[in-house]
mmCIF file with all atom_site columns, C-alpha atoms in Angstrom:
data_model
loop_
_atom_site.group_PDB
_atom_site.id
_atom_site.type_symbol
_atom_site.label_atom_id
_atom_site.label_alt_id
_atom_site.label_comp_id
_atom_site.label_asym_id
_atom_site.label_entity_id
_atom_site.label_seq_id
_atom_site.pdbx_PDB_ins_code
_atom_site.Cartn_x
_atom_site.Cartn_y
_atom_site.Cartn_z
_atom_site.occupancy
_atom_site.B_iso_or_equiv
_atom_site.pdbx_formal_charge
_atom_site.auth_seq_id
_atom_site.auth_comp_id
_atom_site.auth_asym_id
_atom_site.auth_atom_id
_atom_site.pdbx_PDB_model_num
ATOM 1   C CA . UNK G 1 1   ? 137.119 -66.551 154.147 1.00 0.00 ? 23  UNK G CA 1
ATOM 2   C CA . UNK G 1 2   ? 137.110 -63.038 153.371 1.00 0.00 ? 24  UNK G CA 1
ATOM 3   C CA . UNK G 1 3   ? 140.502 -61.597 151.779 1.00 0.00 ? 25  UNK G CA 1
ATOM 4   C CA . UNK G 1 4   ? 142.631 -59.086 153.200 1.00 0.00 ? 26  UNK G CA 1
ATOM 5   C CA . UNK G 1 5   ? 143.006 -55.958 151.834 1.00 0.00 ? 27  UNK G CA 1
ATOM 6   C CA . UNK G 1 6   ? 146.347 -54.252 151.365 1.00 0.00 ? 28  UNK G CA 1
ATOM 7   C CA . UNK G 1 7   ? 147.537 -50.578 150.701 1.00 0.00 ? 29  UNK G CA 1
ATOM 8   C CA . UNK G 1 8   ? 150.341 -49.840 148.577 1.00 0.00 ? 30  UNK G CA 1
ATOM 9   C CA . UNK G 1 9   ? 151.718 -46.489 148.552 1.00 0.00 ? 31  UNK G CA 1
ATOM 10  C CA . UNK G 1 10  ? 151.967 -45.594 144.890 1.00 0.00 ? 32  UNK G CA 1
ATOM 11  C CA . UNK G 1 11  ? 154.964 -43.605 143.151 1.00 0.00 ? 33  UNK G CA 1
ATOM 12  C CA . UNK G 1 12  ? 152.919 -40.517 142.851 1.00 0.00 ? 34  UNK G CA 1
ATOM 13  C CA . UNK G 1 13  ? 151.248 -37.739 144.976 1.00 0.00 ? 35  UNK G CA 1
ATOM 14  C CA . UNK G 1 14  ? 148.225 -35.817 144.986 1.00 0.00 ? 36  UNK G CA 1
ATOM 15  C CA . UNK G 1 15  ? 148.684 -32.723 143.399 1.00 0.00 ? 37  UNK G CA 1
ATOM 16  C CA . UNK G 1 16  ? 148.749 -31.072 147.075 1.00 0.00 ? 38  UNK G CA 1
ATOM 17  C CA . UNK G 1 17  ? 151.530 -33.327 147.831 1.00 0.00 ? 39  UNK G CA 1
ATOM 18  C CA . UNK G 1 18  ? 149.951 -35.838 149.782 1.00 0.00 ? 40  UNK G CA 1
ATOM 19  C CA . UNK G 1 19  ? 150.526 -39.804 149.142 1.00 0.00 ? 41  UNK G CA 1
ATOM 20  C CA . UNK G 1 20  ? 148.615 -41.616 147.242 1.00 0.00 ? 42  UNK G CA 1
ATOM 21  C CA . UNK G 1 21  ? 147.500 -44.721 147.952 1.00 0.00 ? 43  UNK G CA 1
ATOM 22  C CA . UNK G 1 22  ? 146.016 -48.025 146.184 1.00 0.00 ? 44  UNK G CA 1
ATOM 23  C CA . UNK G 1 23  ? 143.781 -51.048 147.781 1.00 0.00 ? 45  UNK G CA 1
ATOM 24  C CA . UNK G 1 24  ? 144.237 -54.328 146.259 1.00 0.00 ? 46  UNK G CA 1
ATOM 25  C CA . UNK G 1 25  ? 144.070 -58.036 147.432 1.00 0.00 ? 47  UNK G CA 1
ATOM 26  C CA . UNK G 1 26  ? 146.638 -59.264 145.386 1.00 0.00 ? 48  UNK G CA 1
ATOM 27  C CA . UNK G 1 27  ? 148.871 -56.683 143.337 1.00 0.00 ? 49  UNK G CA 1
ATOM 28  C CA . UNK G 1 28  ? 148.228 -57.785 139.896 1.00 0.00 ? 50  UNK G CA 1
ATOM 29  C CA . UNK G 1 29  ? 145.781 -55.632 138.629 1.00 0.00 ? 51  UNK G CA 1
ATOM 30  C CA . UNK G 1 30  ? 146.028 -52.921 135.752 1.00 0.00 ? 52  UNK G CA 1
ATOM 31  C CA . UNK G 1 31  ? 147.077 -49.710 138.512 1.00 0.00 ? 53  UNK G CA 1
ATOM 32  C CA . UNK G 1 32  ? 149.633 -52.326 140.184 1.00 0.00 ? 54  UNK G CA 1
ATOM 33  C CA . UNK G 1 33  ? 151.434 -53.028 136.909 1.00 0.00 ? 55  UNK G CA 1
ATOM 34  C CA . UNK G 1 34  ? 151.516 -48.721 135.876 1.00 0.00 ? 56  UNK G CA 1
ATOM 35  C CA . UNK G 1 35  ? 152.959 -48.363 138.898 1.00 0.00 ? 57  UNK G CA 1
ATOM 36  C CA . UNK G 1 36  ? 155.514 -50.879 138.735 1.00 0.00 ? 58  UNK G CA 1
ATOM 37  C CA . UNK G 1 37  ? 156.456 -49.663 135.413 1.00 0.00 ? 59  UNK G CA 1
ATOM 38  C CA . UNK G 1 38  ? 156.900 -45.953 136.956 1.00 0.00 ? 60  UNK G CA 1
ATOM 39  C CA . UNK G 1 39  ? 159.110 -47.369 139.462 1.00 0.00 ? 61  UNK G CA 1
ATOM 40  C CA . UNK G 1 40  ? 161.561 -49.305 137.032 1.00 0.00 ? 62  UNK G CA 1
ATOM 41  C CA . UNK G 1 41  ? 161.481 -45.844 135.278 1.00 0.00 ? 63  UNK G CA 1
ATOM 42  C CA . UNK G 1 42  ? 162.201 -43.498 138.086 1.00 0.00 ? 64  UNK G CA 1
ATOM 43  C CA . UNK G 1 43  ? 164.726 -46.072 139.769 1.00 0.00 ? 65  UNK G CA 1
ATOM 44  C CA . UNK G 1 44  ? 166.356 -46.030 135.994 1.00 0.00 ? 66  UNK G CA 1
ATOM 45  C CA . UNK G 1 45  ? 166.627 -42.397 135.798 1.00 0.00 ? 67  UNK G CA 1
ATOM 46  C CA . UNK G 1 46  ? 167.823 -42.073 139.320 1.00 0.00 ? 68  UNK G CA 1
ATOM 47  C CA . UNK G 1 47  ? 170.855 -44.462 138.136 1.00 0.00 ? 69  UNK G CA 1
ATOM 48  C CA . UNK G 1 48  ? 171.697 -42.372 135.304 1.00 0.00 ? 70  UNK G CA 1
ATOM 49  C CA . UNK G 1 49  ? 171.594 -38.926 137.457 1.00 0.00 ? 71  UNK G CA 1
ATOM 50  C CA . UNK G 1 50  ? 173.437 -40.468 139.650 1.00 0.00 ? 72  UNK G CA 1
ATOM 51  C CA . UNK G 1 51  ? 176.005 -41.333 137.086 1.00 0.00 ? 73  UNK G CA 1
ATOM 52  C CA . UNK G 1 52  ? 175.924 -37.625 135.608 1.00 0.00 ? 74  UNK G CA 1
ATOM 53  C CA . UNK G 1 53  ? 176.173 -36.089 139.069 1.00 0.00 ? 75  UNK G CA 1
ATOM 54  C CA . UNK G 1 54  ? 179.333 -38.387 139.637 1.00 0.00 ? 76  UNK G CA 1
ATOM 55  C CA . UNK G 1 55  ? 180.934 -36.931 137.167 1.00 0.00 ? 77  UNK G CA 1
ATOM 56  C CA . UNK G 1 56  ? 179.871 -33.368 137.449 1.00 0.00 ? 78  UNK G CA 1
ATOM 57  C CA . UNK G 1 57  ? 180.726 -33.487 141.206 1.00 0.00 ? 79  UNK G CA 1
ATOM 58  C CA . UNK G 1 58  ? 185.081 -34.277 139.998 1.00 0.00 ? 80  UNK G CA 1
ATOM 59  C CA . UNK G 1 59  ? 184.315 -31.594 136.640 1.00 0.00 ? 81  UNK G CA 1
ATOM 60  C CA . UNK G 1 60  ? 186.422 -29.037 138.113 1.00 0.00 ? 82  UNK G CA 1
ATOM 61  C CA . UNK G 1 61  ? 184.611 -26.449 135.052 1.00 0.00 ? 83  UNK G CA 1
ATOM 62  C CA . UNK G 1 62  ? 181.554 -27.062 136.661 1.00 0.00 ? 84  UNK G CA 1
ATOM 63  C CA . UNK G 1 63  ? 179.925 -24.410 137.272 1.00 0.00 ? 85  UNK G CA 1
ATOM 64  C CA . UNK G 1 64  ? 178.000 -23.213 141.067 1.00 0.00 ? 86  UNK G CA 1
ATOM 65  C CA . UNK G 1 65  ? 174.564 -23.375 139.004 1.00 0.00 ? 87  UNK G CA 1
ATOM 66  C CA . UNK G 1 66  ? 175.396 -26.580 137.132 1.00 0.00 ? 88  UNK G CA 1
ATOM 67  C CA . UNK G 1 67  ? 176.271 -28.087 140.817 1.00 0.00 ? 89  UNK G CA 1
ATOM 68  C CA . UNK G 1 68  ? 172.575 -26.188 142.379 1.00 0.00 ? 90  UNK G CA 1
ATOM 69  C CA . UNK G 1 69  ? 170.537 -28.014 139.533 1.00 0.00 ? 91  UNK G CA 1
ATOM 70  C CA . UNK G 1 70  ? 172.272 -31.550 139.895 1.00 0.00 ? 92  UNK G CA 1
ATOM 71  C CA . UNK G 1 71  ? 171.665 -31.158 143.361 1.00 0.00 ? 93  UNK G CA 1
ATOM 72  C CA . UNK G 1 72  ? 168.300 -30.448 142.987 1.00 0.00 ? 94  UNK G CA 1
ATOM 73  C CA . UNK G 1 73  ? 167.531 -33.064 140.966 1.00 0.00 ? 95  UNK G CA 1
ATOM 74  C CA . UNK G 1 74  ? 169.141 -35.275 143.209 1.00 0.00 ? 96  UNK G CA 1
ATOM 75  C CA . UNK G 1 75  ? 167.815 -34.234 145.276 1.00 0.00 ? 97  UNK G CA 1
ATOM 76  C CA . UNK G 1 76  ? 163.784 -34.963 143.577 1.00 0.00 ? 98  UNK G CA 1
ATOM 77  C CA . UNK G 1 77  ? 165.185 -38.520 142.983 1.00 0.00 ? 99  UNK G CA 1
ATOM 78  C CA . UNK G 1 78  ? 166.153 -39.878 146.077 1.00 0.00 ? 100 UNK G CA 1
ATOM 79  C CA . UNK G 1 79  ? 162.740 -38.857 147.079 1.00 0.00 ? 101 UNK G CA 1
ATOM 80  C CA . UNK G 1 80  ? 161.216 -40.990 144.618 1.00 0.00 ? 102 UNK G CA 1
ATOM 81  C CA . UNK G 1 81  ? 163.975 -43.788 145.349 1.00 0.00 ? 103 UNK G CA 1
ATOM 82  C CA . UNK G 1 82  ? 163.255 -43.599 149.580 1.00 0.00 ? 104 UNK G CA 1
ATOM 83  C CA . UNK G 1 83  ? 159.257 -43.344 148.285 1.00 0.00 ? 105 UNK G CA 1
ATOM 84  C CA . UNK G 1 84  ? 159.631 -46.693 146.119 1.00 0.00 ? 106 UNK G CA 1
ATOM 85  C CA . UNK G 1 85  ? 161.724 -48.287 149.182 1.00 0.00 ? 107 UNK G CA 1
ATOM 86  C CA . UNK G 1 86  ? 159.129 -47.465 151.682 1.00 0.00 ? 108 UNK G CA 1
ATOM 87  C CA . UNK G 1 87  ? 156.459 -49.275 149.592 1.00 0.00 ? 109 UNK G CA 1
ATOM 88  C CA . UNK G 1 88  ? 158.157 -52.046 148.979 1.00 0.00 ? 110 UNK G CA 1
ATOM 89  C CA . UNK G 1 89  ? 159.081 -52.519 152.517 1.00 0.00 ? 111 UNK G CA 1
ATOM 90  C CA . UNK G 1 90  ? 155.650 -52.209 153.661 1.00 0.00 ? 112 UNK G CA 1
ATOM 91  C CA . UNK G 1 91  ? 154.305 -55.015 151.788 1.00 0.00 ? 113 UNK G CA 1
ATOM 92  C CA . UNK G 1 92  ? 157.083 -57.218 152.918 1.00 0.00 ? 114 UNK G CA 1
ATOM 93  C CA . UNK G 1 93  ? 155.838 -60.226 154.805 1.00 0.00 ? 115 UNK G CA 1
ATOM 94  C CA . UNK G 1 94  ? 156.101 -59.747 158.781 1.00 0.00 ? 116 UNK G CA 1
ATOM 95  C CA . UNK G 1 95  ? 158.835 -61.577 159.763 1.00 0.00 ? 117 UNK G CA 1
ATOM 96  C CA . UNK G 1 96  ? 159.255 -64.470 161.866 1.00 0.00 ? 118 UNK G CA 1
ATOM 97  C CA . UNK G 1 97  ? 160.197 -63.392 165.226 1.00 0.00 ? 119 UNK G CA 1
ATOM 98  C CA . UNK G 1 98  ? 160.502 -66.497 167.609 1.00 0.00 ? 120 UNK G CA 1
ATOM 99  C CA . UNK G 1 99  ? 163.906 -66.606 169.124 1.00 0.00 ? 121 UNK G CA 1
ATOM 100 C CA . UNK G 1 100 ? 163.904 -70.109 169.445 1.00 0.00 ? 122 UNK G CA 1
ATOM 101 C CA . UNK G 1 101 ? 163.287 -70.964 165.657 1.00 0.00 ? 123 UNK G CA 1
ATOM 102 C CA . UNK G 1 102 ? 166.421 -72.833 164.235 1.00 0.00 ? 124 UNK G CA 1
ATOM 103 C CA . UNK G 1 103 ? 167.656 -72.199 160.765 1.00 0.00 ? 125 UNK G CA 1
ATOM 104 C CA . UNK G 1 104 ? 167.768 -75.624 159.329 1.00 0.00 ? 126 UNK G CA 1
ATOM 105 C CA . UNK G 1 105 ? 170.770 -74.552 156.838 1.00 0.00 ? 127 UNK G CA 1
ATOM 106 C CA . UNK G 1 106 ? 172.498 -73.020 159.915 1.00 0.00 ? 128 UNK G CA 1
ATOM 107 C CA . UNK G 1 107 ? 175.304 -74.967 161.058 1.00 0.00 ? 129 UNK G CA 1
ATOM 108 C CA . UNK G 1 108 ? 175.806 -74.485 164.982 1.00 0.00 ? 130 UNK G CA 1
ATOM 109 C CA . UNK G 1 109 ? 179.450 -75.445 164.909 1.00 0.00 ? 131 UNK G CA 1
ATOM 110 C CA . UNK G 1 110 ? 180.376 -73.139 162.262 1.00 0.00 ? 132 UNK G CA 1
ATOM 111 C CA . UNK G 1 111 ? 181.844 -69.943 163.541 1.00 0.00 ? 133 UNK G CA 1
ATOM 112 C CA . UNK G 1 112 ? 181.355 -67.926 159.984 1.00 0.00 ? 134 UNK G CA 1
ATOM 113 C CA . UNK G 1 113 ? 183.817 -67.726 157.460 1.00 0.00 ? 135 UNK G CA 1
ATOM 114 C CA . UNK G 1 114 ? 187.858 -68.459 157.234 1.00 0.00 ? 136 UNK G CA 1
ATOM 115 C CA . UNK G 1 115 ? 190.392 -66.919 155.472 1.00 0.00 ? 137 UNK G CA 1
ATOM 116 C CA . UNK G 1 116 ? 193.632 -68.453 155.041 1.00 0.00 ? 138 UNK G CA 1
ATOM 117 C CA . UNK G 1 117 ? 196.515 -67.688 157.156 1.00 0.00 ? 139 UNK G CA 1
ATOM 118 C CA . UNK G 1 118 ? 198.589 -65.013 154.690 1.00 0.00 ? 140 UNK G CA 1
ATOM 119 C CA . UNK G 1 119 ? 194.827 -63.346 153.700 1.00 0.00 ? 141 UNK G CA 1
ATOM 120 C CA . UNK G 1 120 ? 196.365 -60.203 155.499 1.00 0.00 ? 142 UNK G CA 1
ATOM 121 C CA . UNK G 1 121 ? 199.955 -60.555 155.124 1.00 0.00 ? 143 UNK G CA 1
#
């Protein structure tokens, strides 16, 4: 059996720009786990700007350039973010698509969830 090969689009460009791109059968190896790492790091540092731009955003001092750079930076992390999403999602397994398949832990009598008569009142 010969393996499959994968592509995983790294968290990094080519200096032009243009995605970069690693071929592995199994994810593990030495470029897998620096990317992984950059990923935790980036998604980290996207948490905290997001954080800072929160408040900046309700600092009525703030100032137009304060607001520009925030934005900006923002900006360069949701790229990153929508960059990391995008590989993950493409080396999600294909899902199953037969529309007769049955969810054993589906019950066909249940009509989703109930709230109790006064939930609203």
């Amino acid at each position: 059996m010969i393996p499959t090969q994968a592509t995983r689009l790294l968290p990094w460009s080519t200096p032009e720009g243009k995605p970069c791109y690693l071929a592995s059968d199994d994810g593990s190896g030495y470029l897998s786990r620096v990317a992984d790492n950059i990923e935790s790091v980036q998604l980290g540092m996207a948490g905290e700007l997001l954080a800072h731009t929160d408040d900046l955003v309700t600092d009525p001092k703030a100032t137009s350039d304060q607001l520009r750079f925030a934005l900006a930076r923002t900006s360069e992390a949701l790229r990153d973010v929508k960059r990391i999403a995008d590989s993950r999602g493409a080396r999600l397994p294909e899902p199953d698509n037969d529309p007769d398949a049955i969810d054993p832990d589906e019950d066909p009598d249940d009509d989703g969830p109930h709230l109790p008569a006064g939930a609203f009142g």
